[in-house]
Amino acid sequence: MSQLSVDHLLGIKYLTPEDIQLIHKTADQFKEVINRPIKKVPSLRDITIANLFFENSTRTKLSFELAEKRLSADVINFSAAQSSVKKGETLIDTVNNILAMKVDIVVMRHPNPGAGVFLSKHVNARIVNAGDGAHEHPTQALLDSYSIREKLGSLDGKKVVIVGDILHSRVALSNIYCLKKLGAEVMVCGPATLIPRHIQDLGVKVELNLKKALEWCDVANMLRVQNERMDISYFPSVREYVQQYGVTREILDSLDKEIVIMHPGPINRGVEITSEVADSSQAIILNQVENGVAIRMAVLYLIASKIQHNDQ
Amino acid sequence: MSQKLLLNAIEIDIILNRLACQLIENHGDFKNTALIGVQPRGTFLLYRLKKLLVENYQIHNLRTGLLDITFYRDDFRRGEEPLKANSTEIDFVVENMNVVIVDDVLYTGRSIRAALTALQSFGRPKAIELLTLIDRRFSRHLPIQPDYNGRQVDAIGNQKVKVMWKENADEDAVYLLKTNDQ
């Protein structure tokens, strides 16, 4: 297979395992490109991409922007904080105004789940979801699974535990879909208040004890505690969360194996993981960041390849 | 579809030896020269030349690399299928080196144009030459010519030159294929 089965990247839910493997294989080639002395290729020189960020983001926005520039696309950026959204303009009007400037691909982050799906049905551009509320963050899951594949050779049969705030996490949901599609076993671990009901229906195990979860897994993906999404208190105190769900050197040393530590960032050092763990050789956090650019280049390349030249 | 044999295994062997000798005439011990095969089909020719240069002509420390041009092609999004990338394997910087680009068939010249651009990502070579096994001389879209050439072939639009190697097709041969007989 040499092309995606979808026209937009709205979520991992809509991708086939072959789509994910194609994105990973294409990212292999882009990883080689971004390690060259000159890191730019001219593939998307006639494509214009709008990055619409209705919610704050630093690393995802930077990563997408770098990926777009390394593919030689023209890039425009939009941030809701300084826009007419504040004046009451609707999402479709905002996007249609931008598309009137002949934009081919929209990369959108939005606080509302399903915003990307909604947009894809109403505007004439390819949509790449850069995170929609607590729903999905597909490129993060693609880069996470790519990083595990790079470290362990494959995903098939590997045991991955996702630790922390599963309830508010779009990273967790996309990761579960992606890892399951690639043949990995998935467990979620965290305070009972932050584990969604019926999550087992997605085919994942649930464990409330961090030590047991770490003993089971090959890879631990530590999620950030999302204080900004918690309108009520889900655990008594940060101190108690750290004691029960923070990964320390001592816990890792107590295991009779070495596991891979991941974190989508930004890290609350001393909360989800200690600095000692974050900076250790077991952690592949910076590899995830590097792979993020290659994965986003692959996604944009494959989505753009479905825009026929004559369509423009 | 009909096919006509253009070169058999013996003729290919003679041509490869001639090309190897021509390279040695211009590049001596290859101290400051690298041979770079264009992916995917230039790689077979590159490896054959490398084997000859090392085993028959005792050229040691020959630097070779493989260049993928997918991301530099000018027909992205113009065909039915998306372009599928191959790997690039160049583990040296080409700055100030003599580079010989190796490809099996020179047709429109667009692949070589892409290869010239792609090569710039690895530095600024001192000089770049082109070596091809087959030159379809009447089909050029761009002003690109080979410096080393195995055989010149006059082929028209509905004809295709197919290069076969033992490594991928169990025989060394070059055929002229006609897609429909007129």
PDB file of N, CA and C in Angstrom, chain B residues 65-148:
ATOM      1  N   GLY B  65      27.521   5.464  -2.348  1.00  0.00           N
ATOM      2  CA  GLY B  65      26.320   5.797  -1.581  1.00  0.00           C
ATOM      3  C   GLY B  65      25.083   5.595  -2.445  1.00  0.00           C
ATOM      4  N   LEU B  66      23.938   5.565  -1.782  1.00  0.00           N
ATOM      5  CA  LEU B  66      22.658   5.434  -2.493  1.00  0.00           C
ATOM      6  C   LEU B  66      21.840   6.692  -2.236  1.00  0.00           C
ATOM      7  N   LEU B  67      21.258   7.243  -3.286  1.00  0.00           N
ATOM      8  CA  LEU B  67      20.507   8.491  -3.156  1.00  0.00           C
ATOM      9  C   LEU B  67      19.061   8.270  -3.560  1.00  0.00           C
ATOM     10  N   ASP B  68      18.151   8.597  -2.642  1.00  0.00           N
ATOM     11  CA  ASP B  68      16.725   8.539  -2.992  1.00  0.00           C
ATOM     12  C   ASP B  68      16.265   9.934  -3.410  1.00  0.00           C
ATOM     13  N   ILE B  69      15.563  10.021  -4.523  1.00  0.00           N
ATOM     14  CA  ILE B  69      15.192  11.342  -5.063  1.00  0.00           C
ATOM     15  C   ILE B  69      13.706  11.638  -4.937  1.00  0.00           C
ATOM     16  N   THR B  70      12.966  10.739  -4.260  1.00  0.00           N
ATOM     17  CA  THR B  70      11.499  10.857  -4.214  1.00  0.00           C
ATOM     18  C   THR B  70      11.027  12.257  -3.818  1.00  0.00           C
ATOM     19  N   PHE B  71      11.598  12.784  -2.736  1.00  0.00           N
ATOM     20  CA  PHE B  71      11.100  14.053  -2.205  1.00  0.00           C
ATOM     21  C   PHE B  71      11.519  15.250  -3.073  1.00  0.00           C
ATOM     22  N   TYR B  72      12.333  15.007  -4.093  1.00  0.00           N
ATOM     23  CA  TYR B  72      12.827  16.089  -4.945  1.00  0.00           C
ATOM     24  C   TYR B  72      12.226  16.037  -6.350  1.00  0.00           C
ATOM     25  N   ARG B  73      11.386  15.035  -6.608  1.00  0.00           N
ATOM     26  CA  ARG B  73      10.838  14.892  -7.951  1.00  0.00           C
ATOM     27  C   ARG B  73       9.799  15.965  -8.256  1.00  0.00           C
ATOM     28  N   ASP B  74       9.637  16.281  -9.537  1.00  0.00           N
ATOM     29  CA  ASP B  74       8.707  17.359  -9.896  1.00  0.00           C
ATOM     30  C   ASP B  74       7.337  16.822 -10.314  1.00  0.00           C
ATOM     31  N   ASP B  75       7.112  15.495 -10.134  1.00  0.00           N
ATOM     32  CA  ASP B  75       5.800  14.959 -10.514  1.00  0.00           C
ATOM     33  C   ASP B  75       4.992  14.502  -9.293  1.00  0.00           C
ATOM     34  N   PHE B  76       5.349  15.007  -8.096  1.00  0.00           N
ATOM     35  CA  PHE B  76       4.586  14.698  -6.887  1.00  0.00           C
ATOM     36  C   PHE B  76       3.140  15.195  -7.059  1.00  0.00           C
ATOM     37  N   ARG B  77       2.174  14.343  -6.780  1.00  0.00           N
ATOM     38  CA  ARG B  77       0.737  14.640  -6.865  1.00  0.00           C
ATOM     39  C   ARG B  77       0.242  14.767  -8.309  1.00  0.00           C
ATOM     40  N   ARG B  78       1.050  14.362  -9.296  1.00  0.00           N
ATOM     41  CA  ARG B  78       0.592  14.460 -10.680  1.00  0.00           C
ATOM     42  C   ARG B  78       0.221  13.098 -11.245  1.00  0.00           C
ATOM     43  N   GLY B  79       0.552  12.036 -10.532  1.00  0.00           N
ATOM     44  CA  GLY B  79       0.249  10.698 -11.023  1.00  0.00           C
ATOM     45  C   GLY B  79      -0.919  10.079 -10.286  1.00  0.00           C
ATOM     46  N   GLU B  80      -1.216   8.832 -10.625  1.00  0.00           N
ATOM     47  CA  GLU B  80      -2.322   8.119  -9.981  1.00  0.00           C
ATOM     48  C   GLU B  80      -1.969   7.765  -8.546  1.00  0.00           C
ATOM     49  N   GLU B  81      -0.738   7.278  -8.353  1.00  0.00           N
ATOM     50  CA  GLU B  81      -0.290   6.791  -7.043  1.00  0.00           C
ATOM     51  C   GLU B  81       0.700   7.780  -6.442  1.00  0.00           C
ATOM     52  N   PRO B  82       0.695   7.918  -5.104  1.00  0.00           N
ATOM     53  CA  PRO B  82       1.726   8.754  -4.497  1.00  0.00           C
ATOM     54  C   PRO B  82       3.113   8.144  -4.684  1.00  0.00           C
ATOM     55  N   LEU B  83       4.119   8.996  -4.670  1.00  0.00           N
ATOM     56  CA  LEU B  83       5.486   8.492  -4.837  1.00  0.00           C
ATOM     57  C   LEU B  83       5.931   7.812  -3.556  1.00  0.00           C
ATOM     58  N   LYS B  84       6.506   6.643  -3.699  1.00  0.00           N
ATOM     59  CA  LYS B  84       6.941   5.881  -2.526  1.00  0.00           C
ATOM     60  C   LYS B  84       8.447   6.029  -2.366  1.00  0.00           C
ATOM     61  N   ALA B  85       8.851   6.392  -1.173  1.00  0.00           N
ATOM     62  CA  ALA B  85      10.273   6.692  -0.955  1.00  0.00           C
ATOM     63  C   ALA B  85      11.106   5.437  -0.745  1.00  0.00           C
ATOM     64  N   ASN B  86      12.366   5.495  -1.164  1.00  0.00           N
ATOM     65  CA  ASN B  86      13.361   4.477  -0.823  1.00  0.00           C
ATOM     66  C   ASN B  86      14.335   5.100   0.171  1.00  0.00           C
ATOM     67  N   SER B  87      15.320   4.333   0.582  1.00  0.00           N
ATOM     68  CA  SER B  87      16.232   4.895   1.581  1.00  0.00           C
ATOM     69  C   SER B  87      17.440   5.563   0.925  1.00  0.00           C
ATOM     70  N   THR B  88      17.945   6.575   1.596  1.00  0.00           N
ATOM     71  CA  THR B  88      19.201   7.214   1.193  1.00  0.00           C
ATOM     72  C   THR B  88      20.286   6.732   2.135  1.00  0.00           C
ATOM     73  N   GLU B  89      21.402   6.294   1.580  1.00  0.00           N
ATOM     74  CA  GLU B  89      22.500   5.837   2.439  1.00  0.00           C
ATOM     75  C   GLU B  89      23.787   6.511   1.975  1.00  0.00           C
ATOM     76  N   ILE B  90      24.024   7.693   2.508  1.00  0.00           N
ATOM     77  CA  ILE B  90      25.274   8.401   2.199  1.00  0.00           C
ATOM     78  C   ILE B  90      25.887   8.780   3.547  1.00  0.00           C
ATOM     79  N   ASP B  91      26.952   8.081   3.933  1.00  0.00           N
ATOM     80  CA  ASP B  91      27.508   8.329   5.261  1.00  0.00           C
ATOM     81  C   ASP B  91      28.780   9.176   5.194  1.00  0.00           C
ATOM     82  N   PHE B  92      28.872  10.031   4.164  1.00  0.00           N
ATOM     83  CA  PHE B  92      30.011  10.945   4.072  1.00  0.00           C
ATOM     84  C   PHE B  92      29.497  12.271   3.513  1.00  0.00           C
ATOM     85  N   VAL B  93      30.287  13.329   3.715  1.00  0.00           N
ATOM     86  CA  VAL B  93      29.891  14.636   3.198  1.00  0.00           C
ATOM     87  C   VAL B  93      30.532  14.807   1.819  1.00  0.00           C
ATOM     88  N   VAL B  94      29.751  15.251   0.858  1.00  0.00           N
ATOM     89  CA  VAL B  94      30.272  15.325  -0.517  1.00  0.00           C
ATOM     90  C   VAL B  94      30.965  16.660  -0.815  1.00  0.00           C
ATOM     91  N   GLU B  95      31.087  17.494   0.204  1.00  0.00           N
ATOM     92  CA  GLU B  95      31.735  18.800   0.045  1.00  0.00           C
ATOM     93  C   GLU B  95      33.106  18.653  -0.634  1.00  0.00           C
ATOM     94  N   ASN B  96      33.304  19.367  -1.717  1.00  0.00           N
ATOM     95  CA  ASN B  96      34.582  19.373  -2.453  1.00  0.00           C
ATOM     96  C   ASN B  96      34.991  18.032  -3.049  1.00  0.00           C
ATOM     97  N   MET B  97      34.077  17.089  -3.130  1.00  0.00           N
ATOM     98  CA  MET B  97      34.407  15.790  -3.741  1.00  0.00           C
ATOM     99  C   MET B  97      33.950  15.761  -5.200  1.00  0.00           C
ATOM    100  N   ASN B  98      34.555  14.848  -5.961  1.00  0.00           N
ATOM    101  CA  ASN B  98      34.034  14.551  -7.294  1.00  0.00           C
ATOM    102  C   ASN B  98      32.985  13.464  -7.130  1.00  0.00           C
ATOM    103  N   VAL B  99      31.811  13.716  -7.628  1.00  0.00           N
ATOM    104  CA  VAL B  99      30.730  12.751  -7.481  1.00  0.00           C
ATOM    105  C   VAL B  99      30.300  12.240  -8.861  1.00  0.00           C
ATOM    106  N   VAL B 100      30.173  10.928  -8.965  1.00  0.00           N
ATOM    107  CA  VAL B 100      29.631  10.358 -10.202  1.00  0.00           C
ATOM    108  C   VAL B 100      28.257   9.774  -9.878  1.00  0.00           C
ATOM    109  N   ILE B 101      27.223  10.353 -10.461  1.00  0.00           N
ATOM    110  CA  ILE B 101      25.861   9.835 -10.280  1.00  0.00           C
ATOM    111  C   ILE B 101      25.678   8.654 -11.234  1.00  0.00           C
ATOM    112  N   VAL B 102      25.160   7.548 -10.698  1.00  0.00           N
ATOM    113  CA  VAL B 102      25.027   6.321 -11.499  1.00  0.00           C
ATOM    114  C   VAL B 102      23.547   5.956 -11.617  1.00  0.00           C
ATOM    115  N   ASP B 103      23.057   5.810 -12.851  1.00  0.00           N
ATOM    116  CA  ASP B 103      21.667   5.369 -13.028  1.00  0.00           C
ATOM    117  C   ASP B 103      21.596   4.453 -14.252  1.00  0.00           C
ATOM    118  N   ASP B 104      20.577   3.583 -14.303  1.00  0.00           N
ATOM    119  CA  ASP B 104      20.566   2.599 -15.386  1.00  0.00           C
ATOM    120  C   ASP B 104      20.130   3.191 -16.725  1.00  0.00           C
ATOM    121  N   VAL B 105      19.038   3.981 -16.705  1.00  0.00           N
ATOM    122  CA  VAL B 105      18.542   4.538 -17.982  1.00  0.00           C
ATOM    123  C   VAL B 105      18.381   6.054 -17.852  1.00  0.00           C
ATOM    124  N   LEU B 106      18.922   6.781 -18.802  1.00  0.00           N
ATOM    125  CA  LEU B 106      18.671   8.225 -18.873  1.00  0.00           C
ATOM    126  C   LEU B 106      17.562   8.433 -19.910  1.00  0.00           C
ATOM    127  N   TYR B 107      16.439   8.988 -19.441  1.00  0.00           N
ATOM    128  CA  TYR B 107      15.276   9.111 -20.319  1.00  0.00           C
ATOM    129  C   TYR B 107      14.950  10.598 -20.479  1.00  0.00           C
ATOM    130  N   THR B 108      14.042  11.117 -19.653  1.00  0.00           N
ATOM    131  CA  THR B 108      13.673  12.529 -19.816  1.00  0.00           C
ATOM    132  C   THR B 108      14.717  13.470 -19.200  1.00  0.00           C
ATOM    133  N   GLY B 109      15.454  12.958 -18.220  1.00  0.00           N
ATOM    134  CA  GLY B 109      16.432  13.794 -17.514  1.00  0.00           C
ATOM    135  C   GLY B 109      15.883  14.344 -16.205  1.00  0.00           C
ATOM    136  N   ARG B 110      14.573  14.129 -15.949  1.00  0.00           N
ATOM    137  CA  ARG B 110      13.969  14.706 -14.740  1.00  0.00           C
ATOM    138  C   ARG B 110      14.481  14.036 -13.457  1.00  0.00           C
ATOM    139  N   SER B 111      14.739  12.727 -13.514  1.00  0.00           N
ATOM    140  CA  SER B 111      15.276  12.035 -12.332  1.00  0.00           C
ATOM    141  C   SER B 111      16.661  12.575 -11.989  1.00  0.00           C
ATOM    142  N   ILE B 112      17.458  12.827 -13.018  1.00  0.00           N
ATOM    143  CA  ILE B 112      18.814  13.319 -12.763  1.00  0.00           C
ATOM    144  C   ILE B 112      18.758  14.756 -12.254  1.00  0.00           C
ATOM    145  N   ARG B 113      17.809  15.530 -12.757  1.00  0.00           N
ATOM    146  CA  ARG B 113      17.605  16.899 -12.234  1.00  0.00           C
ATOM    147  C   ARG B 113      17.283  16.835 -10.737  1.00  0.00           C
ATOM    148  N   ALA B 114      16.405  15.884 -10.373  1.00  0.00           N
ATOM    149  CA  ALA B 114      16.055  15.717  -8.959  1.00  0.00           C
ATOM    150  C   ALA B 114      17.279  15.255  -8.159  1.00  0.00           C
ATOM    151  N   ALA B 115      18.075  14.365  -8.754  1.00  0.00           N
ATOM    152  CA  ALA B 115      19.261  13.855  -8.046  1.00  0.00           C
ATOM    153  C   ALA B 115      20.263  14.984  -7.795  1.00  0.00           C
ATOM    154  N   LEU B 116      20.404  15.885  -8.777  1.00  0.00           N
ATOM    155  CA  LEU B 116      21.334  17.010  -8.598  1.00  0.00           C
ATOM    156  C   LEU B 116      20.892  17.889  -7.428  1.00  0.00           C
ATOM    157  N   THR B 117      19.580  18.116  -7.320  1.00  0.00           N
ATOM    158  CA  THR B 117      19.071  18.926  -6.204  1.00  0.00           C
ATOM    159  C   THR B 117      19.242  18.181  -4.879  1.00  0.00           C
ATOM    160  N   ALA B 118      18.895  16.894  -4.882  1.00  0.00           N
ATOM    161  CA  ALA B 118      18.993  16.097  -3.650  1.00  0.00           C
ATOM    162  C   ALA B 118      20.421  16.052  -3.136  1.00  0.00           C
ATOM    163  N   LEU B 119      21.347  15.975  -4.063  1.00  0.00           N
ATOM    164  CA  LEU B 119      22.760  15.858  -3.674  1.00  0.00           C
ATOM    165  C   LEU B 119      23.246  17.096  -2.915  1.00  0.00           C
ATOM    166  N   GLN B 120      22.630  18.234  -3.210  1.00  0.00           N
ATOM    167  CA  GLN B 120      23.033  19.468  -2.520  1.00  0.00           C
ATOM    168  C   GLN B 120      22.789  19.405  -1.021  1.00  0.00           C
ATOM    169  N   SER B 121      21.904  18.488  -0.580  1.00  0.00           N
ATOM    170  CA  SER B 121      21.651  18.343   0.856  1.00  0.00           C
ATOM    171  C   SER B 121      22.834  17.718   1.582  1.00  0.00           C
ATOM    172  N   PHE B 122      23.778  17.223   0.833  1.00  0.00           N
ATOM    173  CA  PHE B 122      24.931  16.563   1.466  1.00  0.00           C
ATOM    174  C   PHE B 122      26.210  17.371   1.278  1.00  0.00           C
ATOM    175  N   GLY B 123      26.088  18.606   0.831  1.00  0.00           N
ATOM    176  CA  GLY B 123      27.253  19.465   0.652  1.00  0.00           C
ATOM    177  C   GLY B 123      27.381  19.937  -0.785  1.00  0.00           C
ATOM    178  N   ARG B 124      28.455  20.694  -1.049  1.00  0.00           N
ATOM    179  CA  ARG B 124      28.671  21.235  -2.404  1.00  0.00           C
ATOM    180  C   ARG B 124      29.824  20.469  -3.040  1.00  0.00           C
ATOM    181  N   PRO B 125      29.512  19.545  -3.946  1.00  0.00           N
ATOM    182  CA  PRO B 125      30.589  18.778  -4.571  1.00  0.00           C
ATOM    183  C   PRO B 125      31.471  19.677  -5.444  1.00  0.00           C
ATOM    184  N   LYS B 126      32.712  19.206  -5.668  1.00  0.00           N
ATOM    185  CA  LYS B 126      33.612  19.955  -6.545  1.00  0.00           C
ATOM    186  C   LYS B 126      33.103  19.851  -7.984  1.00  0.00           C
ATOM    187  N   ALA B 127      32.732  18.636  -8.369  1.00  0.00           N
ATOM    188  CA  ALA B 127      32.179  18.424  -9.715  1.00  0.00           C
ATOM    189  C   ALA B 127      31.266  17.206  -9.691  1.00  0.00           C
ATOM    190  N   ILE B 128      30.267  17.223 -10.546  1.00  0.00           N
ATOM    191  CA  ILE B 128      29.350  16.082 -10.633  1.00  0.00           C
ATOM    192  C   ILE B 128      29.343  15.567 -12.064  1.00  0.00           C
ATOM    193  N   GLU B 129      29.486  14.245 -12.212  1.00  0.00           N
ATOM    194  CA  GLU B 129      29.388  13.624 -13.532  1.00  0.00           C
ATOM    195  C   GLU B 129      28.236  12.629 -13.522  1.00  0.00           C
ATOM    196  N   LEU B 130      27.841  12.209 -14.712  1.00  0.00           N
ATOM    197  CA  LEU B 130      26.727  11.267 -14.817  1.00  0.00           C
ATOM    198  C   LEU B 130      27.150  10.033 -15.618  1.00  0.00           C
ATOM    199  N   LEU B 131      26.877   8.870 -15.052  1.00  0.00           N
ATOM    200  CA  LEU B 131      27.153   7.607 -15.742  1.00  0.00           C
ATOM    201  C   LEU B 131      25.841   6.850 -15.909  1.00  0.00           C
ATOM    202  N   THR B 132      25.524   6.470 -17.157  1.00  0.00           N
ATOM    203  CA  THR B 132      24.306   5.675 -17.369  1.00  0.00           C
ATOM    204  C   THR B 132      24.623   4.475 -18.264  1.00  0.00           C
ATOM    205  N   LEU B 133      23.865   3.403 -18.063  1.00  0.00           N
ATOM    206  CA  LEU B 133      24.049   2.222 -18.911  1.00  0.00           C
ATOM    207  C   LEU B 133      23.393   2.449 -20.269  1.00  0.00           C
ATOM    208  N   ILE B 134      22.187   3.043 -20.255  1.00  0.00           N
ATOM    209  CA  ILE B 134      21.428   3.290 -21.488  1.00  0.00           C
ATOM    210  C   ILE B 134      21.064   4.763 -21.585  1.00  0.00           C
ATOM    211  N   ASP B 135      21.321   5.361 -22.727  1.00  0.00           N
ATOM    212  CA  ASP B 135      20.924   6.746 -22.968  1.00  0.00           C
ATOM    213  C   ASP B 135      19.853   6.760 -24.064  1.00  0.00           C
ATOM    214  N   ARG B 136      18.608   7.045 -23.669  1.00  0.00           N
ATOM    215  CA  ARG B 136      17.535   7.192 -24.672  1.00  0.00           C
ATOM    216  C   ARG B 136      17.624   8.611 -25.221  1.00  0.00           C
ATOM    217  N   ARG B 137      18.414   8.804 -26.258  1.00  0.00           N
ATOM    218  CA  ARG B 137      18.837  10.158 -26.609  1.00  0.00           C
ATOM    219  C   ARG B 137      17.743  11.040 -27.193  1.00  0.00           C
ATOM    220  N   PHE B 138      16.639  10.460 -27.701  1.00  0.00           N
ATOM    221  CA  PHE B 138      15.622  11.315 -28.327  1.00  0.00           C
ATOM    222  C   PHE B 138      14.458  11.673 -27.390  1.00  0.00           C
ATOM    223  N   SER B 139      14.620  11.427 -26.116  1.00  0.00           N
ATOM    224  CA  SER B 139      13.463  11.579 -25.216  1.00  0.00           C
ATOM    225  C   SER B 139      13.679  12.623 -24.130  1.00  0.00           C
ATOM    226  N   ARG B 140      14.685  13.435 -24.287  1.00  0.00           N
ATOM    227  CA  ARG B 140      15.050  14.341 -23.203  1.00  0.00           C
ATOM    228  C   ARG B 140      14.073  15.504 -23.055  1.00  0.00           C
ATOM    229  N   HIS B 141      13.706  15.845 -21.780  1.00  0.00           N
ATOM    230  CA  HIS B 141      12.914  17.052 -21.505  1.00  0.00           C
ATOM    231  C   HIS B 141      13.807  18.173 -20.989  1.00  0.00           C
ATOM    232  N   LEU B 142      14.989  17.811 -20.539  1.00  0.00           N
ATOM    233  CA  LEU B 142      15.890  18.790 -19.926  1.00  0.00           C
ATOM    234  C   LEU B 142      17.281  18.664 -20.547  1.00  0.00           C
ATOM    235  N   PRO B 143      18.070  19.719 -20.494  1.00  0.00           N
ATOM    236  CA  PRO B 143      19.395  19.662 -21.129  1.00  0.00           C
ATOM    237  C   PRO B 143      20.415  18.915 -20.268  1.00  0.00           C
ATOM    238  N   ILE B 144      20.256  17.609 -20.163  1.00  0.00           N
ATOM    239  CA  ILE B 144      21.138  16.781 -19.336  1.00  0.00           C
ATOM    240  C   ILE B 144      21.718  15.670 -20.208  1.00  0.00           C
ATOM    241  N   GLN B 145      23.029  15.478 -20.175  1.00  0.00           N
ATOM    242  CA  GLN B 145      23.683  14.428 -20.971  1.00  0.00           C
ATOM    243  C   GLN B 145      24.621  13.616 -20.079  1.00  0.00           C
ATOM    244  N   PRO B 146      24.826  12.334 -20.394  1.00  0.00           N
ATOM    245  CA  PRO B 146      25.756  11.531 -19.584  1.00  0.00           C
ATOM    246  C   PRO B 146      27.221  11.811 -19.951  1.00  0.00           C
ATOM    247  N   ASP B 147      28.094  11.687 -18.946  1.00  0.00           N
ATOM    248  CA  ASP B 147      29.544  11.775 -19.201  1.00  0.00           C
ATOM    249  C   ASP B 147      30.101  10.401 -19.566  1.00  0.00           C
ATOM    250  N   TYR B 148      29.486   9.351 -19.012  1.00  0.00           N
ATOM    251  CA  TYR B 148      29.887   7.978 -19.319  1.00  0.00           C
ATOM    252  C   TYR B 148      28.615   7.256 -19.743  1.00  0.00           C
TER     253      TYR B 148
END
